[in-house]
Short mmCIF file of C-alpha atoms in Angstrom, two decimals:
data_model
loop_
_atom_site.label_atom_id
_atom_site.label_comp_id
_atom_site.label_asym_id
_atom_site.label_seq_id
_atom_site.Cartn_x
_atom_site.Cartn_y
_atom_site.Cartn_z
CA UNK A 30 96.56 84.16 80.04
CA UNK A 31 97.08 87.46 81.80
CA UNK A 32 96.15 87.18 85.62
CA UNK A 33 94.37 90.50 87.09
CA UNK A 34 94.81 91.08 90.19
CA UNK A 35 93.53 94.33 92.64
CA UNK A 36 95.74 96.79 93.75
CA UNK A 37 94.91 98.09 97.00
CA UNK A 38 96.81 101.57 98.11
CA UNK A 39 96.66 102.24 101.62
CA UNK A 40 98.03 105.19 103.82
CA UNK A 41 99.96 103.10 106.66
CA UNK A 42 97.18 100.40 107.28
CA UNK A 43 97.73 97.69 104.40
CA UNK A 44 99.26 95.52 107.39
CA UNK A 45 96.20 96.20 109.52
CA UNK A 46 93.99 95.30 106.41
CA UNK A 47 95.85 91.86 105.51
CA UNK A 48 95.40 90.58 108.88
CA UNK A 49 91.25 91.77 108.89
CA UNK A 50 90.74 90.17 105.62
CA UNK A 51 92.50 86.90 105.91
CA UNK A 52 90.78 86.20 109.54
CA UNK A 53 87.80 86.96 107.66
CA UNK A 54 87.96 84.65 104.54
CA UNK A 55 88.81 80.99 105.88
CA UNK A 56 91.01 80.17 102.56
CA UNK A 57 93.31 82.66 102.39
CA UNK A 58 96.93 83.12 102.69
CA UNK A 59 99.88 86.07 102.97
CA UNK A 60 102.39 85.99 100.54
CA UNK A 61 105.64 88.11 100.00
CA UNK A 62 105.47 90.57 102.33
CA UNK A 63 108.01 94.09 102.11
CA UNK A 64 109.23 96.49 104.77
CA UNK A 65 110.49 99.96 104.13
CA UNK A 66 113.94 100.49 105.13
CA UNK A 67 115.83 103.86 106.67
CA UNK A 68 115.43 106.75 104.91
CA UNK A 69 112.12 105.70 103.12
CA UNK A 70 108.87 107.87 103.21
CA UNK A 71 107.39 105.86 105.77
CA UNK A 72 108.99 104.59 109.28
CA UNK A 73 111.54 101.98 108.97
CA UNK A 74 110.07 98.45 109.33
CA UNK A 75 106.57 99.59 107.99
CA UNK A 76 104.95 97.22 105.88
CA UNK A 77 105.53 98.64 102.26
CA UNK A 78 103.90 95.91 100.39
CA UNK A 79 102.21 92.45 100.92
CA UNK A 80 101.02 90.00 98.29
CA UNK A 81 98.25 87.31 99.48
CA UNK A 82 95.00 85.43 98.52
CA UNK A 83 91.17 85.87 99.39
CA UNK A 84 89.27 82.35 98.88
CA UNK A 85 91.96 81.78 96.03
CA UNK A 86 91.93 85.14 94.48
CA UNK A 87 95.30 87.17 94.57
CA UNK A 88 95.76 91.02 95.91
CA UNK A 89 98.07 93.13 96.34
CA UNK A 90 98.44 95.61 98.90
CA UNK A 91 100.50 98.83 99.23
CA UNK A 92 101.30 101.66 102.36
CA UNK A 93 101.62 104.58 100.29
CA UNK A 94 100.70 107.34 102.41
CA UNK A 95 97.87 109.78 102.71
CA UNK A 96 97.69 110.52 98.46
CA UNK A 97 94.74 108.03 97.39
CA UNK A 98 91.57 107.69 98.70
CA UNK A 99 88.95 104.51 98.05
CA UNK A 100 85.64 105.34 96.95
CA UNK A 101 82.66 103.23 95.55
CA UNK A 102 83.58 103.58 92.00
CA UNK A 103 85.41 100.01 92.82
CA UNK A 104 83.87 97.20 95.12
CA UNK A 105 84.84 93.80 96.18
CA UNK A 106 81.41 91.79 95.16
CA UNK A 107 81.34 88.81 97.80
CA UNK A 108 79.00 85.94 96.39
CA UNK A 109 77.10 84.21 99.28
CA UNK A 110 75.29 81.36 99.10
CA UNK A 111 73.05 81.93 102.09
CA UNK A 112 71.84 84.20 104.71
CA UNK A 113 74.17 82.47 107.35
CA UNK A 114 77.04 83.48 104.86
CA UNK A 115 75.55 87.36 104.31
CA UNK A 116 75.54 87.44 108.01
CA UNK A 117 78.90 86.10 108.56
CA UNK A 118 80.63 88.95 105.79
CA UNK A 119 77.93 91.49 106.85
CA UNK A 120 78.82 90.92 110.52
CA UNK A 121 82.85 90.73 110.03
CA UNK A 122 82.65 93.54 107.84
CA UNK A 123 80.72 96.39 109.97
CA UNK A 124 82.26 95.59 113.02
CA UNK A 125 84.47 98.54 112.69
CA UNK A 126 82.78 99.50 109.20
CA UNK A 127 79.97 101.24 108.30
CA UNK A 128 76.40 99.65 106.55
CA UNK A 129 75.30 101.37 103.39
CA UNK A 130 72.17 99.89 101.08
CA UNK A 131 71.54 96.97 99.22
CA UNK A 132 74.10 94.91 100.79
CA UNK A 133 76.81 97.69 100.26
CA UNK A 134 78.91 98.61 102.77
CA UNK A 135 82.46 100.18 103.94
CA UNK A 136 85.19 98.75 106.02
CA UNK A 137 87.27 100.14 108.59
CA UNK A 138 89.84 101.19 105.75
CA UNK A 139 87.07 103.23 103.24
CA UNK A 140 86.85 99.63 100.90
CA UNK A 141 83.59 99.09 99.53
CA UNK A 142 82.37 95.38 99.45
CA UNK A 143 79.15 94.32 98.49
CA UNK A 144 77.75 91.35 100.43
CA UNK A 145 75.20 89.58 98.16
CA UNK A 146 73.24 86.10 98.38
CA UNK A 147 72.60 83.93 95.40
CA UNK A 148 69.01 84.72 96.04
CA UNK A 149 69.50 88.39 94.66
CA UNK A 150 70.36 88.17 91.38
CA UNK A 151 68.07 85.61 90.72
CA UNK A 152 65.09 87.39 92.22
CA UNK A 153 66.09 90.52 90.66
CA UNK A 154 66.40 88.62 87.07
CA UNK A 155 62.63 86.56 87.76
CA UNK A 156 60.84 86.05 84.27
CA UNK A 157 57.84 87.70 85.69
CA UNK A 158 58.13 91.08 85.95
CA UNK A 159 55.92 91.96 88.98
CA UNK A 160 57.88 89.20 90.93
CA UNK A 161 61.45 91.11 89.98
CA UNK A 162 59.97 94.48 90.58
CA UNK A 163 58.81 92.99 94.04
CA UNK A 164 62.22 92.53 95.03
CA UNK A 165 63.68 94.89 93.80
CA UNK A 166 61.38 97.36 95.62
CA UNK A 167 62.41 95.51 98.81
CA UNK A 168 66.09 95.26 98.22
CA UNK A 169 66.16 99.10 97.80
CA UNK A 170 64.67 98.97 101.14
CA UNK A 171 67.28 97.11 103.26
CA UNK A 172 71.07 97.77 104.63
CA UNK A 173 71.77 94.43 104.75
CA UNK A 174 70.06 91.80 102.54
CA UNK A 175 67.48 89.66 104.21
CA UNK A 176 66.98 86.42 101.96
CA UNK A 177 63.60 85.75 103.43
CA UNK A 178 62.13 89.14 103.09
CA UNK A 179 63.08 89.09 99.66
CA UNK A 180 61.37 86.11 98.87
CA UNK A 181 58.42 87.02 101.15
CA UNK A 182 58.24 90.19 99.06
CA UNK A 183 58.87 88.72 95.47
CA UNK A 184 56.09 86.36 95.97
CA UNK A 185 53.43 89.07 97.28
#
């Protein structure tokens, strides 16, 4: 089967980024890493590109200088199982980053990640109605996503 795997261009900071995201995610790992030699379009010795794994899930990263841009037309979806994991990401995350809503936010390098417990889909997907519009009202509501406020809310 054909593996997918994300792409990541970055101006000059795709070393700076592999070393965030693998303190951050406990099973990870760095992979073939490539410099740029003399005479290349960035300064010899610069990281060109790295391969490496996120809890088992391969990237790629690339310093391509100042022509792309991330935006949130592509996020990294990180699946919690609790609020002491949302908290943990969240935390990590917008040290250096910045919070947007409903569990969105932006890292020091402009990526887009989206920090979401196990408790929000299934809220937001409730047979009743009323009890999905509930939390769905209070996610819209909230930077980072409280687990106990949505249930508070979802059950009235």
């Amino acid at each position: 089967m054909p593996r997918i795997t994300p792409f990541l261009m970055f101006n000059n900071q795709a070393e700076e980024a592999l070393n965030l995201y693998t303190s951050i995610f406990k099973n990870s790992k760095t992979g073939k890493i490539s410099r740029y030699g003399k005479g290349a379009p960035l300064p010899e010795g610069t990281l060109m590109s790295v391969s490496f794994e996120l809890d088992g899930l391969a990237f790629h990263a690339f310093n391509a200088g100042p022509y792309f841009q991330f935006s949130e037309g592509i996020s990294l979806y990180v699946d919690c199982q609790d609020q002491a994991e949302v908290d943990y990401y969240w935390n990590a995350f917008t040290k250096e980053g910045k919070e947007s809503q409903c569990g969105w936010l932006k890292d020091k390098f402009g990526i887009s990640w989206q920090i979401i417990p196990a408790a929000l889909p299934r809220l937001l997907s409730d047979p009743d109605p009323a009890r999905a519009g509930r939390a769905m009202q209070a996610m819209l509501g909230m930077q980072k996503i409280n687990v106990a406020a949505l249930e508070a809310a979802a059950n009235g």
